[in-house]
Short mmCIF file of C-alpha atoms in Angstrom, two decimals:
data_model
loop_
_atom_site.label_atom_id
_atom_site.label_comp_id
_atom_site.label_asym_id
_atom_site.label_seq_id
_atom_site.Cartn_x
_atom_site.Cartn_y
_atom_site.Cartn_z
CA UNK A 1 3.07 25.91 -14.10
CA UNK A 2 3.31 23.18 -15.96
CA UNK A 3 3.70 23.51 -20.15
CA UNK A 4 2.56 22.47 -22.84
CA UNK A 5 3.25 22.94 -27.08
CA UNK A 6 1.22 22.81 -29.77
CA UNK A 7 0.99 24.01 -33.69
CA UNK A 8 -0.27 27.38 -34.09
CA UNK A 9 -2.60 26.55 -36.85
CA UNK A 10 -4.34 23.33 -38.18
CA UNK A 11 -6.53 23.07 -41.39
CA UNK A 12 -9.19 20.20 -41.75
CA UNK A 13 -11.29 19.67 -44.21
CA UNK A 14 -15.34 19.28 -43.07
CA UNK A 15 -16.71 16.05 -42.76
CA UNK A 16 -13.19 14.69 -41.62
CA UNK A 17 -11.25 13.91 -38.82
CA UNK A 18 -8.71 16.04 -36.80
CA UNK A 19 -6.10 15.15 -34.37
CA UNK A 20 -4.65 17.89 -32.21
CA UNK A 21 -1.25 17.50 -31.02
CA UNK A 22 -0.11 18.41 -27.88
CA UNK A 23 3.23 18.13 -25.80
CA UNK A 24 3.58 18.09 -22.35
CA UNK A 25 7.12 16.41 -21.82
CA UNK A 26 7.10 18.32 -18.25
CA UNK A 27 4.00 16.99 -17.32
CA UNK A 28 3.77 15.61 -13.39
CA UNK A 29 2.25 11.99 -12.03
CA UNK A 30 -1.08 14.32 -10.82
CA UNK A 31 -1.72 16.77 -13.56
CA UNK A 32 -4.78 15.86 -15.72
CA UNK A 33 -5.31 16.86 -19.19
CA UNK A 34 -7.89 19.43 -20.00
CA UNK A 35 -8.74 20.78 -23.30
CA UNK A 36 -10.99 23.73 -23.73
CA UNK A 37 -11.54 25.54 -27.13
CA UNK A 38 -12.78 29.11 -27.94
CA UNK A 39 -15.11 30.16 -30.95
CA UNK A 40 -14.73 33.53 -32.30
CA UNK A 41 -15.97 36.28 -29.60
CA UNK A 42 -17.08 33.66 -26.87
CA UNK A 43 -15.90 32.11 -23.91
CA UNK A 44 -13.81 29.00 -23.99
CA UNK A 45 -15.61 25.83 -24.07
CA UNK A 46 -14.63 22.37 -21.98
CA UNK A 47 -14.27 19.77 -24.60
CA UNK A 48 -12.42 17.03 -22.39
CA UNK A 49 -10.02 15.96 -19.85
CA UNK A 50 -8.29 13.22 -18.84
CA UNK A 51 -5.59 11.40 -16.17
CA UNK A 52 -3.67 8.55 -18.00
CA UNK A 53 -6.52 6.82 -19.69
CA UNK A 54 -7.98 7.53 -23.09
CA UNK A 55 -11.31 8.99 -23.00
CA UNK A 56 -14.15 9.77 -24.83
CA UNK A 57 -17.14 12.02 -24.96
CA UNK A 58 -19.93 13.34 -27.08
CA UNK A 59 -17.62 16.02 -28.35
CA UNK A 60 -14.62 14.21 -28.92
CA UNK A 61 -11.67 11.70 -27.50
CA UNK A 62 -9.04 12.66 -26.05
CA UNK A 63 -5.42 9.90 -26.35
CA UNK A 64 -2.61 9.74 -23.93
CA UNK A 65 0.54 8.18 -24.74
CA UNK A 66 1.30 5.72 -22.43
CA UNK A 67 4.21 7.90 -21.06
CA UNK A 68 1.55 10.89 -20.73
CA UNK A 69 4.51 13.64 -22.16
CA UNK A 70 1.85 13.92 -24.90
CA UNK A 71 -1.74 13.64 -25.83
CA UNK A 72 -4.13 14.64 -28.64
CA UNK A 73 -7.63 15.42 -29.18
CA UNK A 74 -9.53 14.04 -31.67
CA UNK A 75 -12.62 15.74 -33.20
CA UNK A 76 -14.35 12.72 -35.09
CA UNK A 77 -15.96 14.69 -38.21
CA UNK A 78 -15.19 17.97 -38.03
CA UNK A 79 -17.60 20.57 -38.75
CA UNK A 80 -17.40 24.61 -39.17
CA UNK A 81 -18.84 24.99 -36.26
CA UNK A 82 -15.60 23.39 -34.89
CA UNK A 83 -13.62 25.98 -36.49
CA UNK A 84 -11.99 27.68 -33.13
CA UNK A 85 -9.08 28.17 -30.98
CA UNK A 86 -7.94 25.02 -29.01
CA UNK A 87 -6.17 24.90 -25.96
CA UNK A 88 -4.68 21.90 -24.21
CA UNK A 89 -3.57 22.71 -20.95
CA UNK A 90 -2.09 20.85 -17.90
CA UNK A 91 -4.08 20.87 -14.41
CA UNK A 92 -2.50 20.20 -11.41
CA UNK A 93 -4.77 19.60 -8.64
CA UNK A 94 -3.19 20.48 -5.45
CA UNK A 95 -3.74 24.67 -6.85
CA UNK A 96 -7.39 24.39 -7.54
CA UNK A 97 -8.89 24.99 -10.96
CA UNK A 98 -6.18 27.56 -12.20
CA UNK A 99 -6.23 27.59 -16.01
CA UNK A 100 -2.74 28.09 -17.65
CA UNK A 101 -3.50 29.30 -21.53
CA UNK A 102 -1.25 29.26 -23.43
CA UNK A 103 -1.52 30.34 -27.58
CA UNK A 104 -2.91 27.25 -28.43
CA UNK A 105 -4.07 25.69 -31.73
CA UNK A 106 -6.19 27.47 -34.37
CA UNK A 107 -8.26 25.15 -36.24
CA UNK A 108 -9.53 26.29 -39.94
CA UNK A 109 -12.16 23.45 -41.36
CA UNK A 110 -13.33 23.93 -45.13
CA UNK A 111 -16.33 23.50 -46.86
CA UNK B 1 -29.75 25.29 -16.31
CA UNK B 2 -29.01 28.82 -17.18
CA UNK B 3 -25.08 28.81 -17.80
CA UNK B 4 -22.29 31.53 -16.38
CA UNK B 5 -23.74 35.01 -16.68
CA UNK B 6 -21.59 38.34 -16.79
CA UNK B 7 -22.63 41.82 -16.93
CA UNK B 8 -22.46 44.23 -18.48
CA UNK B 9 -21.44 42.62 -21.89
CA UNK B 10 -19.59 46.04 -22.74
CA UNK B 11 -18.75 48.86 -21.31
CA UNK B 12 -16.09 51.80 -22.40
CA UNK B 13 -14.08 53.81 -19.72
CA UNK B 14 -12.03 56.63 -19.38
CA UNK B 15 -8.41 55.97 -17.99
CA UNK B 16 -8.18 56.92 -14.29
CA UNK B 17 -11.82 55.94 -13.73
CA UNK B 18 -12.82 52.37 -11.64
CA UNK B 19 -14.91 49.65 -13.43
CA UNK B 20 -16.87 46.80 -11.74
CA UNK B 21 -18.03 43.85 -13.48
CA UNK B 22 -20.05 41.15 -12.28
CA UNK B 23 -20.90 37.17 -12.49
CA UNK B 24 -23.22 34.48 -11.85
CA UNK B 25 -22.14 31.14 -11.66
CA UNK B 26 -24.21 28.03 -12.52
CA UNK B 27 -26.48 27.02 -9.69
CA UNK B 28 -24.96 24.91 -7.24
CA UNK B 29 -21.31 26.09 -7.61
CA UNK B 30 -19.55 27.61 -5.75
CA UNK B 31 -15.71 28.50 -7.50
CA UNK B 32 -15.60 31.28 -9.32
CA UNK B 33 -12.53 32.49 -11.04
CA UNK B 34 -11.61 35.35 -13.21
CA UNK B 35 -9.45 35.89 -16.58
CA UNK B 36 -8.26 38.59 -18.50
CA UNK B 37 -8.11 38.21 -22.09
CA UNK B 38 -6.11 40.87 -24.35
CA UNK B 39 -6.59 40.51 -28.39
CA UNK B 40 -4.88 37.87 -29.93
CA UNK B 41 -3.10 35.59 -26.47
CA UNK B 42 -5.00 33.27 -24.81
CA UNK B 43 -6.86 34.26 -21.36
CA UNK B 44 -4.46 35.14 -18.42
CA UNK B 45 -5.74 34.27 -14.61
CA UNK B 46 -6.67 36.95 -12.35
CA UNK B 47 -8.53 35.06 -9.40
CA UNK B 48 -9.75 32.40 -7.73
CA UNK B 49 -12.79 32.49 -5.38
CA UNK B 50 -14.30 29.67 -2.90
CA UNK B 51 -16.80 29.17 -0.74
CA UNK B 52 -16.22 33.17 -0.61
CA UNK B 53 -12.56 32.88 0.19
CA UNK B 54 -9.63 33.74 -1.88
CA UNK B 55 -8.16 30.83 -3.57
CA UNK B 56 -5.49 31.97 -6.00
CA UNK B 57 -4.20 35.03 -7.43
CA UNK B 58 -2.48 35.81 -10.48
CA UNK B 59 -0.22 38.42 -11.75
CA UNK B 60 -2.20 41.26 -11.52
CA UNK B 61 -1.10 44.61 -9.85
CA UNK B 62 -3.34 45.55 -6.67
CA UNK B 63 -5.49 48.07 -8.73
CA UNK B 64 -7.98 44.86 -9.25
CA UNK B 65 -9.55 42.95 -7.12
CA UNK B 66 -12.54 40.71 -6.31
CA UNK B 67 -14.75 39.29 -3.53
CA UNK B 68 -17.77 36.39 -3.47
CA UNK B 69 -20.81 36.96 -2.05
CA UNK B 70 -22.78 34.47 0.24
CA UNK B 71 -25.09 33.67 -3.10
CA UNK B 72 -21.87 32.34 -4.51
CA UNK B 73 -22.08 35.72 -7.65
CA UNK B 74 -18.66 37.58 -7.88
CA UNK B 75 -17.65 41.11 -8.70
CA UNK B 76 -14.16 42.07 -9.97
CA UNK B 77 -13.07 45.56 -9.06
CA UNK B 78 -10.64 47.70 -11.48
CA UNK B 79 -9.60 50.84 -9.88
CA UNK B 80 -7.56 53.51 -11.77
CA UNK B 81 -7.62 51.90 -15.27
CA UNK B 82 -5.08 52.39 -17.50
CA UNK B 83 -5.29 51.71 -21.90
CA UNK B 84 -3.77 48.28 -21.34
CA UNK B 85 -6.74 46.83 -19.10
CA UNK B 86 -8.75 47.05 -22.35
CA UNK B 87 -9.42 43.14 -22.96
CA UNK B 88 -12.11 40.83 -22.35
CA UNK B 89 -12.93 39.60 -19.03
CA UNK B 90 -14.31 36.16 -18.31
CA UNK B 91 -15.48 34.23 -15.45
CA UNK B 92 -15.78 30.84 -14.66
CA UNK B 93 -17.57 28.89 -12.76
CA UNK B 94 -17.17 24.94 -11.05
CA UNK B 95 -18.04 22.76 -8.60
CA UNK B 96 -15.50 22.53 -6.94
CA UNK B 97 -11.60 23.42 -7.13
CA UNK B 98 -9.55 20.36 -7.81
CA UNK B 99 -7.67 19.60 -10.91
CA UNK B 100 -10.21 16.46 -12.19
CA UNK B 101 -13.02 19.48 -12.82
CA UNK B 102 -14.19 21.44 -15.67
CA UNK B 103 -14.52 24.99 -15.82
CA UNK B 104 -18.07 26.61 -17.38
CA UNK B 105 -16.96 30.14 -18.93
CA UNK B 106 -19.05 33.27 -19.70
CA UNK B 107 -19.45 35.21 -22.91
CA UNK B 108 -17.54 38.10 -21.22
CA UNK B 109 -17.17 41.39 -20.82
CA UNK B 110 -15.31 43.45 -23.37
CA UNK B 111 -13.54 46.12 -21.78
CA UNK B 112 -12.29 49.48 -23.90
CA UNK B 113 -10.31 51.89 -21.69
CA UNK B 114 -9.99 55.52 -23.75
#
């Protein structure tokens, strides 16, 4: 399985943007991009995925570098609601929809 | 569109005993897969489920285990629990199984073996 790195923690303050690193210098030509995140005793979310292209969606956008060994997720104006555990993980499509956690990235946002 | 639902929510065991939990997915698909999620790491695949067959397995001894039924719903089976298969357990549900899909969770089921 493919893997990816990112910071344990992230702070943010509310009303303001956050960009969410995340390496994937192993990546293959068919993986996709997902990120999910997980708020505080639920299951994790979708937020976005992607192939080479950036992309964007009501939650947030999601840049590849052109190389695609990294990416990051961009929450636009972060809220507390947004205050959760992300996790960008690498897809590859020939083993179905396995999921591969891994720690991922807690994100604090203050008032 | 009701979303993925799991039951029970919680339940508590005694080691040695079997456990059964159970999941609908969202109308109209028909993956299901199943995660294990211990305090404080990130959730850790169990299964796979399509069109009622077996799609993937993870690391998981053969004490658990899991079928699909015809109306798509899933069960995962836990026989002779032990303290460490306290965690929460979440399904998920898609449309299909390639790598280009999303995955719709659960709430869970928190698990506490004793």
């Amino acid at each position: 399985d493919a893997k990816t790195t990112q910071p344990n923690s992230m702070e943010s303050n509310e009303e303001e943007p956050v960009h969410l690193p995340c390496n994937h210098s192993t990546i293959s030509g068919t993986d996709y991009i997902h990120w999910y995140r997980q708020l505080p005793s639920q299951g994790p979310e979708y937020v976005i995925h992607g192939l080479t292209s950036n992309v964007n969606n009501r939650m947030a956008s999601l840049a590849i570098a052109e190389d695609r060994k990294s990416s990051t997720l961009i929450l636009h104006r972060a809220t507390l609601r947004d205050a959760a555990v992300y996790y960008c993980i690498l897809r590859d499509p020939t083993y179905g929809n396995k999921l591969v956690f891994g720690a991922g990235t807690i994100l604090r946002v203050k008032s | 569109d009701a979303g993925v639902t799991q039951s029970p929510t919680h339940l508590i065991k005694t080691r040695g005993q079997h456990v059964t939990l159970r999941c609908s997915p969202i109308s109209g698909h028909k993956s299901v897969s199943w995660y294990q999620q211990v305090l404080g790491q990130g959730p850790q695949f169990i299964f796979q489920y399509y069109e009622k067959e077996e799609r993937g397995r993870g690391n998981f001894p053969d004490r658990f285990s899991a079928r699909q039924f015809p109306n798509y719903s899933s069960e995962l089976n836990v026989n002779a629990l032990l303290l460490g298969d306290s965690a929460l357990y979440l399904c998920a549900s898609s449309l299909r199984t390639w790598g280009d899909t999303e995955a719709f969770f659960g709430q869970g089921t928190r698990l506490t073996v004793v």
